[in-house]
Tab-separated table of C-alpha atoms (C1' of nucleotides) in Angstrom:
chain	number	residue	atom	x	y	z
T	1066	MET	CA	333.074	184.677	-1.898
T	1067	GLY	CA	333.862	188.567	-2.921
T	1068	ARG	CA	331.965	190.938	-2.117
T	1069	SER	CA	334.393	193.594	-3.384
T	1070	GLY	CA	332.080	193.487	-7.333
T	1071	ARG	CA	328.977	194.923	-5.459
T	1072	SER	CA	328.257	197.333	-8.086
T	1073	GLU	CA	326.281	200.805	-7.517
T	1074	LYS	CA	323.293	199.567	-8.502
T	1075	LYS	CA	322.580	196.892	-6.215
T	1076	LYS	CA	323.997	198.777	-3.794
T	1077	LYS	CA	321.241	200.853	-4.290
T	1078	GLN	CA	318.813	197.884	-4.279
T	1079	ASN	CA	320.050	196.525	-1.501
T	1080	ASN	CA	319.588	199.250	0.804
T	1081	ASN	CA	316.018	200.082	-0.493
T	1082	SER	CA	314.727	196.548	-0.300
T	1083	ASN	CA	316.521	196.743	3.781
T	1084	MET	CA	314.882	199.316	4.491
T	1085	VAL	CA	312.147	198.198	3.936
T	1086	GLY	CA	308.945	197.833	7.276
T	1087	LEU	CA	312.518	199.431	9.025
T	1088	GLY	CA	310.441	203.467	9.044
T	1089	VAL	CA	308.863	204.914	12.242
T	1090	GLY	CA	307.693	202.097	15.137
T	1091	VAL	CA	309.631	199.786	14.154
T	1092	LYS	CA	310.583	197.849	17.647
T	1093	LYS	CA	314.980	196.428	16.964
T	1094	GLY	CA	316.517	195.242	20.295
T	1095	PRO	CA	315.903	192.301	22.477
T	1096	TRP	CA	312.416	189.647	22.094
T	1097	THR	CA	310.439	190.121	24.444
T	1098	PRO	CA	308.630	187.332	25.723
T	1099	GLU	CA	304.867	187.759	24.198
T	1100	GLU	CA	306.981	188.385	20.230
T	1101	ASP	CA	308.510	185.642	20.962
T	1102	ARG	CA	304.799	184.175	21.481
T	1103	LYS	CA	302.651	185.981	18.636
T	1104	LEU	CA	305.561	185.055	16.544
T	1105	LEU	CA	305.389	181.202	17.359
T	1106	SER	CA	301.844	181.332	17.741
T	1107	TYR	CA	301.780	182.392	13.781
T	1108	ILE	CA	304.539	180.461	12.156
T	1109	GLN	CA	302.374	177.539	14.341
T	1110	GLN	CA	299.111	178.162	12.304
T	1111	TYR	CA	299.811	179.848	9.422
T	1112	GLY	CA	304.072	179.206	8.320
T	1113	HIS	CA	306.036	181.503	7.817
T	1114	GLY	CA	305.756	182.216	3.670
T	1115	SER	CA	306.784	185.696	3.069
T	1116	TRP	CA	308.436	187.336	5.685
T	1117	ARG	CA	308.417	190.770	4.826
T	1118	SER	CA	304.603	190.540	5.711
T	1119	LEU	CA	304.207	187.905	8.228
T	1120	PRO	CA	305.099	190.982	10.755
T	1121	ALA	CA	301.608	193.102	10.453
T	1122	LYS	CA	300.058	189.510	9.990
T	1123	ALA	CA	301.091	188.575	13.305
T	1124	GLY	CA	300.496	191.925	14.455
T	1125	LEU	CA	304.833	192.738	15.162
T	1126	LYS	CA	305.934	195.754	15.060
T	1127	ARG	CA	309.298	194.091	14.291
T	1128	CYS	CA	310.585	194.289	9.768
T	1129	GLY	CA	310.138	190.663	8.887
T	1130	LYS	CA	314.723	190.029	8.981
T	1131	SER	CA	314.177	190.635	12.603
T	1132	CYS	CA	310.710	188.384	12.329
T	1133	ARG	CA	312.699	185.651	10.488
T	1134	LEU	CA	316.431	185.729	12.300
T	1135	ARG	CA	314.457	185.042	15.738
T	1136	TRP	CA	312.871	182.325	14.277
T	1137	THR	CA	315.367	180.185	12.533
T	1138	ASN	CA	317.680	181.211	15.193
T	1139	TYR	CA	315.742	181.074	18.007
T	1140	LEU	CA	312.627	179.969	17.938
T	1141	ARG	CA	312.446	177.380	16.175
T	1142	PRO	CA	311.540	173.245	17.920
T	1143	ASP	CA	314.030	171.523	16.212
T	1144	ILE	CA	317.021	173.265	18.188
T	1145	LYS	CA	319.094	172.682	20.984
T	1146	ARG	CA	320.291	174.773	22.713
T	1147	GLY	CA	323.267	174.823	25.858
T	1148	LYS	CA	326.605	173.564	25.730
T	1149	PHE	CA	328.059	172.337	23.111
T	1150	SER	CA	329.509	168.473	23.048
T	1151	LEU	CA	332.718	167.197	22.389
T	1152	GLU	CA	332.121	165.329	19.146
T	1153	GLU	CA	329.803	168.245	18.189
T	1154	GLU	CA	332.650	171.448	19.191
T	1155	ARG	CA	335.602	168.793	17.480
T	1156	THR	CA	333.176	167.877	14.356
T	1157	ILE	CA	333.122	172.222	13.922
T	1158	ILE	CA	336.790	172.066	14.466
T	1159	GLN	CA	337.129	169.772	11.462
T	1160	LEU	CA	334.931	170.967	9.445
T	1161	HIS	CA	336.181	174.147	9.771
T	1162	ALA	CA	339.630	173.573	8.312
T	1163	LEU	CA	338.259	172.343	5.259
T	1164	LEU	CA	335.122	174.609	5.061
T	1165	GLY	CA	336.695	177.893	6.427
T	1166	ASN	CA	334.166	180.699	8.152
T	1167	ARG	CA	330.961	178.806	6.061
T	1168	TRP	CA	329.375	178.303	9.356
T	1169	SER	CA	326.314	177.238	7.724
T	1170	THR	CA	327.487	174.377	5.994
T	1171	ILE	CA	328.721	174.095	9.716
T	1172	ALA	CA	326.026	173.476	10.655
T	1173	ALA	CA	323.963	171.857	8.086
T	1174	HIS	CA	326.125	168.744	9.483
T	1175	LEU	CA	325.979	169.333	13.093
T	1176	PRO	CA	321.994	168.618	13.807
T	1177	ARG	CA	319.879	170.771	15.353
T	1178	ARG	CA	322.672	174.080	15.817
T	1179	THR	CA	321.736	176.999	14.311
T	1180	ASP	CA	325.090	178.864	12.481
T	1181	ASN	CA	325.058	181.938	14.742
T	1182	GLU	CA	325.201	179.102	17.578
T	1183	ILE	CA	327.668	177.734	16.192
T	1184	LYS	CA	329.892	181.494	14.750
T	1185	ASN	CA	329.591	182.352	18.513
T	1186	HIS	CA	330.905	179.771	20.126
T	1187	TRP	CA	333.711	179.730	17.899
T	1188	ASN	CA	334.531	182.851	18.061
T	1189	SER	CA	334.113	182.820	21.832
T	1190	HIS	CA	335.792	179.374	22.314
T	1191	ILE	CA	337.365	177.173	20.119
T	1192	LYS	CA	339.096	180.131	18.700
T	1193	LYS	CA	340.049	181.450	21.555
T	1194	ARG	CA	341.332	178.062	22.918
T	1195	MET	CA	342.976	177.084	19.658
T	1196	THR	CA	344.438	179.789	20.129
T	1197	LYS	CA	345.698	179.965	23.284
T	1198	MET	CA	347.589	176.738	22.780
T	1199	GLY	CA	349.664	178.811	19.671
T	1200	ILE	CA	347.336	176.918	16.565
T	1201	ASP	CA	345.597	179.365	14.480
T	1202	PRO	CA	342.099	179.176	14.687
T	1203	MET	CA	342.274	179.919	10.424
T	1204	THR	CA	344.392	178.636	9.265
T	1205	HIS	CA	345.006	175.523	11.770
T	1206	LYS	CA	348.145	175.338	11.649
T	1207	PRO	CA	350.920	175.756	15.296
T	1208	LYS	CA	351.641	178.962	14.585
T	1209	SER	CA	355.427	177.577	14.315
T	1210	GLY	CA	354.315	176.653	11.307
T	1211	THR	CA	354.253	173.100	9.358
T	1212	GLN	CA	352.791	172.805	6.647
T	1213	LEU	CA	349.502	170.414	7.354
T	1214	LEU	CA	348.704	169.156	4.212
T	1215	GLY	CA	350.852	169.145	0.975
T	1216	SER	CA	349.617	169.884	-1.758
T	1217	ASN	CA	348.175	167.508	-3.235
T	1218	LEU	CA	346.115	166.763	0.122
T	1219	ASN	CA	345.163	170.475	-0.418
T	1220	HIS	CA	343.636	169.851	-3.482
T	1221	MET	CA	341.785	167.227	-1.720
T	1222	ALA	CA	340.648	169.177	1.005
T	1223	GLN	CA	339.600	171.609	-1.510
T	1224	TRP	CA	337.701	168.447	-3.455
T	1225	GLU	CA	336.278	167.820	0.152
T	1226	ALA	CA	335.482	170.641	0.859
T	1227	ALA	CA	333.208	171.526	-2.062
T	1228	ARG	CA	331.263	167.534	-1.769
T	1229	LEU	CA	330.993	169.128	2.199
T	1230	GLU	CA	328.723	172.163	1.127
T	1231	ALA	CA	326.669	170.547	-2.177
T	1232	GLU	CA	326.106	168.321	0.699
T	1233	ALA	CA	324.712	170.606	3.396
T	1234	ARG	CA	322.942	172.187	0.264
T	1235	LEU	CA	321.327	169.316	-0.154
T	1236	VAL	CA	320.056	168.321	3.653
T	1237	GLN	CA	318.994	172.368	3.622
T	1238	LYS	CA	317.368	172.657	0.578
T	1239	PRO	CA	314.486	170.314	0.741
T	1240	LYS	CA	313.163	174.001	3.508
T	1241	TYR	CA	309.299	172.304	3.781
T	1242	TYR	CA	307.993	168.777	4.685
T	1243	PRO	CA	305.586	166.965	3.168
T	1244	ASN	CA	304.769	165.686	6.652
T	1245	PRO	CA	304.771	168.459	9.056
T	1246	PRO	CA	306.640	167.860	12.325
T	1247	PRO	CA	304.783	166.251	15.794
T	1248	TYR	CA	304.631	169.848	17.254
T	1249	LEU	CA	303.086	170.880	14.366
T	1250	VAL	CA	300.479	168.026	13.591
T	1251	SER	CA	299.349	167.798	17.784
T	1252	HIS	CA	298.531	172.210	17.238
T	1253	SER	CA	296.793	170.740	13.225
T	1254	THR	CA	293.617	169.670	13.131
T	1255	THR	CA	292.993	168.985	9.858
T	1256	THR	CA	294.317	168.253	6.934
T	1257	GLN	CA	294.765	171.791	5.209
T	1258	GLU	CA	295.774	173.590	8.207
T	1259	VAL	CA	298.819	170.729	8.576
T	1260	HIS	CA	299.372	171.760	4.530
T	1261	LYS	CA	299.593	175.065	5.701
T	1262	THR	CA	301.992	174.686	8.535
T	1263	PRO	CA	304.599	174.374	6.862
T	1264	ALA	CA	307.494	174.920	9.211
T	1265	MET	CA	311.028	173.720	9.373
T	1266	VAL	CA	311.598	170.831	10.259
T	1267	PRO	CA	315.087	168.534	10.428
T	1268	PRO	CA	315.229	165.347	7.438
T	1269	PRO	CA	315.210	161.898	8.604
T	1270	TYR	CA	318.229	161.264	8.621
T	1271	LEU	CA	321.024	163.501	7.782
T	1272	PRO	CA	323.972	162.390	4.592
T	1273	CYS	CA	326.532	161.122	6.099
T	1274	LEU	CA	330.276	162.499	5.564
T	1275	ASP	CA	332.141	159.644	5.477
T	1276	VAL	CA	335.663	161.260	4.394
T	1277	LEU	CA	335.546	162.948	7.381
T	1278	LYS	CA	334.192	160.430	8.839
T	1279	VAL	CA	337.810	157.815	7.919
T	1280	TRP	CA	339.868	160.808	8.551
T	1281	GLN	CA	337.712	161.386	12.346
T	1282	GLY	CA	338.212	157.862	12.838
T	1283	THR	CA	342.035	158.300	12.543
T	1284	LEU	CA	342.529	161.783	13.799
T	1285	TRP	CA	340.702	160.262	17.271
T	1286	SER	CA	342.551	156.963	17.239
T	1287	ASN	CA	344.306	157.313	19.094
T	1288	TYR	CA	341.760	158.644	21.539
T	1289	SER	CA	338.174	157.088	21.165
T	1290	ILE	CA	338.832	153.299	22.382
T	1291	ASN	CA	339.049	150.757	20.717
T	1292	ASN	CA	339.708	151.325	16.676
T	1293	GLU	CA	337.883	147.952	15.355
T	1294	SER	CA	340.012	146.678	12.336
T	1295	LEU	CA	338.152	148.605	9.641
T	1296	GLN	CA	335.756	147.090	6.991
T	1297	SER	CA	334.509	148.016	4.480
T	1298	LEU	CA	331.345	150.260	4.071
T	1299	ILE	CA	328.143	151.271	1.936
T	1300	SER	CA	327.323	154.537	2.528
T	1301	THR	CA	323.469	154.501	2.161
T	1302	SER	CA	322.948	157.860	2.595
T	1303	ASN	CA	321.037	160.365	0.591
T	1304	VAL	CA	323.411	161.528	-0.786
T	1305	SER	CA	325.340	158.994	-2.079
T	1306	GLU	CA	321.295	157.813	-3.304
T	1307	ASN	CA	320.756	161.378	-4.753
T	1308	ILE	CA	323.311	163.007	-6.233
T	1309	SER	CA	326.711	162.275	-7.029
T	1310	LEU	CA	329.750	163.125	-5.694
T	1311	THR	CA	332.546	161.154	-6.466
T	1312	THR	CA	332.274	160.263	-2.668
T	1313	PRO	CA	334.346	156.842	-1.499
T	1314	THR	CA	332.225	153.988	-1.820
T	1315	THR	CA	334.444	151.754	0.409
T	1316	MET	CA	335.168	153.051	3.814
T	1317	PRO	CA	336.478	151.491	6.500
T	1318	GLU	CA	333.616	151.358	9.185
T	1319	LEU	CA	333.572	153.656	12.353
T	1320	ASN	CA	333.854	152.000	15.764
T	1321	HIS	CA	330.524	152.485	18.022
T	1322	VAL	CA	332.174	155.546	19.962
T	1323	GLU	CA	331.856	156.988	16.235
T	1324	SER	CA	328.770	155.093	14.681
T	1325	LYS	CA	327.163	157.055	17.895
T	1326	SER	CA	329.075	161.668	16.822
T	1327	SER	CA	327.409	163.976	15.118
T	1328	CYS	CA	328.075	163.136	11.378
T	1329	ASP	CA	326.465	159.838	12.137
T	1330	GLN	CA	323.464	160.428	13.340
T	1331	GLY	CA	320.995	159.778	10.455
T	1332	VAL	CA	322.576	157.414	8.734
T	1333	THR	CA	323.656	153.586	7.844
T	1334	THR	CA	326.022	150.835	6.609
T	1335	LYS	CA	322.611	148.777	5.758
T	1336	GLN	CA	320.497	149.252	2.937
T	1337	ASN	CA	317.428	147.882	4.132
T	1338	ASP	CA	315.264	151.009	5.408
T	1339	GLU	CA	314.242	149.777	7.970
T	1340	ASP	CA	317.226	150.369	9.038
T	1341	LYS	CA	317.974	153.678	8.647
T	1342	ILE	CA	319.410	155.138	12.613
T	1343	GLN	CA	316.388	158.646	12.844
T	1344	MET	CA	318.418	161.172	13.549
T	1345	GLY	CA	319.152	161.518	17.447
T	1346	PRO	CA	319.523	164.608	19.329
T	1347	PHE	CA	322.822	164.949	20.761
T	1348	GLU	CA	321.792	164.869	23.992
T	1349	GLU	CA	321.936	161.461	23.547
T	1350	PHE	CA	325.580	161.085	22.701
T	1351	GLU	CA	327.594	158.958	25.333
T	1352	TYR	CA	331.405	158.384	24.765
T	1353	PRO	CA	332.223	154.583	26.358
T	1354	ASP	CA	333.864	155.965	28.781
T	1355	ASP	CA	332.590	159.361	29.679
T	1356	GLU	CA	335.061	159.760	32.394
T	1357	THR	CA	338.378	159.227	30.643
T	1358	PHE	CA	337.687	160.383	27.775
T	1359	ILE	CA	336.165	163.760	28.948
T	1360	ASN	CA	339.232	163.557	31.478
T	1361	GLY	CA	341.738	162.851	28.407
T	1362	ASP	CA	340.431	165.136	26.182
T	1363	PRO	CA	342.348	165.395	22.860
T	1364	LEU	CA	340.949	169.711	22.682
T	1365	ARG	CA	342.100	169.975	26.776
T	1366	SER	CA	345.246	167.732	26.374
T	1367	PRO	CA	348.269	169.903	26.026
T	1368	ASP	CA	350.225	167.092	24.273
T	1369	PHE	CA	346.846	166.667	22.011
T	1370	TRP	CA	348.223	169.748	19.507
T	1371	GLU	CA	351.566	168.339	19.766
T	1372	GLU	CA	350.094	165.422	16.999
T	1373	PHE	CA	348.130	167.508	15.886
T	1374	VAL	CA	349.610	167.582	12.456
T	1375	ASP	CA	351.046	164.736	12.084
T	1376	LEU	CA	347.411	163.250	12.416
T	1377	LEU	CA	346.157	165.324	10.554
T	1378	ASP	CA	347.927	164.856	7.393
T	1379	GLY	CA	347.578	160.684	8.146
T	1380	GLY	CA	343.636	161.074	7.631
T	1381	TRP	CA	344.630	162.790	4.592
T	1382	ASN	CA	346.653	160.065	4.216
T	1383	SER	CA	343.734	157.286	4.495
T	1384	LEU	CA	342.491	159.520	2.330
T	1385	THR	CA	344.098	158.920	0.086
T	1386	SER	CA	345.284	155.271	-0.009
T	1387	ASN	CA	340.929	154.575	0.421
T	1388	LEU	CA	340.249	156.668	-2.048
T	1389	ALA	CA	343.129	154.993	-4.131
T	1390	MET	CA	341.298	151.195	-3.559
T	1391	ILE	CA	338.319	153.367	-5.978
T	1392	ALA	CA	338.027	155.186	-9.567
T	1393	SER	CA	340.317	158.173	-9.452
T	1394	PRO	CA	337.876	161.498	-8.001
T	1395	PRO	CA	337.148	164.153	-11.245
T	1396	ALA	CA	340.451	166.582	-11.566
T	1397	SER	CA	338.224	169.127	-9.759
T	1398	PRO	CA	334.894	168.700	-8.265
T	1399	VAL	CA	331.612	169.471	-10.361
T	1400	PHE	CA	329.124	169.653	-8.278
J	762	DA	C1'	329.355	197.392	47.761
J	763	DA	C1'	331.243	199.896	43.559
J	764	DG	C1'	332.400	199.862	38.806
J	765	DG	C1'	335.837	197.843	36.117
J	766	DA	C1'	337.017	194.463	32.474
J	767	DG	C1'	336.526	190.525	29.637
J	768	DA	C1'	332.969	186.418	28.340
J	769	DG	C1'	329.125	185.053	26.174
J	770	DC	C1'	325.207	185.472	23.116
J	771	DA	C1'	321.566	187.607	20.765
J	772	DA	C1'	320.395	190.665	17.162
J	773	DC	C1'	321.504	193.501	13.354
J	774	DC	C1'	323.306	195.127	9.497
J	775	DG	C1'	325.431	195.007	4.415
J	776	DC	C1'	326.517	191.773	1.033
J	777	DA	C1'	325.043	188.728	-2.751
J	778	DG	C1'	322.267	185.445	-5.173
J	779	DA	C1'	318.404	183.557	-6.103
J	780	DT	C1'	313.468	184.146	-6.886
J	781	DT	C1'	310.262	187.315	-9.278
J	782	DC	C1'	307.664	190.137	-11.992
D	607	DA	C1'	316.917	190.273	-20.400
D	608	DG	C1'	316.129	193.438	-16.553
D	609	DA	C1'	315.187	195.515	-12.492
D	610	DA	C1'	312.578	194.189	-8.317
D	611	DT	C1'	312.408	191.953	-4.593
D	612	DC	C1'	313.287	188.243	-1.438
D	613	DT	C1'	315.950	185.786	1.418
D	614	DG	C1'	320.210	183.964	3.749
D	615	DC	C1'	325.320	184.487	4.578
D	616	DG	C1'	328.506	186.007	7.384
D	617	DG	C1'	330.943	190.122	9.690
D	618	DT	C1'	330.603	192.898	13.467
D	619	DT	C1'	327.547	195.702	17.718
D	620	DG	C1'	325.888	196.693	21.870
D	621	DC	C1'	323.575	193.860	24.985
D	622	DT	C1'	324.106	191.742	30.142
D	623	DC	C1'	325.952	189.199	33.062
D	624	DT	C1'	330.220	187.565	36.577
D	625	DC	C1'	334.695	187.986	38.409
D	626	DC	C1'	337.647	190.380	39.909
D	627	DT	C1'	340.041	194.540	42.684
DNA sequence: AAGGAGAGCAACCGCAGATTC
DNA sequence: AGAATCTGCGGTTGCTCTCCT
């Protein structure tokens, strides 16, 4: 996203808009529990509506922007905090390889994690670890200079990255859902109240990252136990149903290890709505053999990074062969 | 025990796209 | 159509905590 083309006029506009509410008496810095309580209580009761006008209504001496940030990154009830699981880290690395620093897009595929948290985790943990192991965290290539992706695979990567972004947009689009989350319903006494408490909640289930999953399946098959024989899979994700993403419809089915993984949450291989898996928290995630898995954690294994490049290529080769089974994708992604 | 260094993370800032007027 | 405003994103800063000397 190029920002160099920004006009002076725009700069003036933005400066003005940013200055709104930042006059004398507007507090900055860490939020106090009392401020949190006020903000939470107001949003639970009325929804956030216009962020700009919220602080005054909620009795906060903050700018709307600060309130929004506090809500989206900390107070929102559907946020998971704490340590990132190995699976989450993998997903971040894989998505970062495809998408780069598009944290919001990456976050859209990691349920209950915020872009800020993912960004922080990347910068303070994963990036350093990769650097330490001789992997360039930006290109995901070993610093020795091995080419990860061939030119056509590179094209595939671009294509897939665009698809992932489209999925993310779709996931993010319905900010307000007609059915309020339980925590709001419990606080609401009337239907009217329910309707005026539009808080952000996760969709009932998230889109399936078909291509990513296949890639993941290949990538981690050496480490995640017992890859079942590959079977065809019809994706019934929201995305596949609702928009044309030129997603391959025939994909190898992932074994039960992957079926519990982050990108699989909320998706199913069955058509019946009743069978759709509700999005579950990461806490429920379990490796079949945790100890073995952690001991052999590829991220911490010296051998892993040596094989990383080959495995990535293998993943893309797997993708390519699967894609060959269906109609050719468009020359360039159009969403 | 003191203080310096580094890590981790919450919050801020500036920019740009989207929406409204 | 264009200006004004709102919202969201990514980069960065700075505070706090922990560890080390």
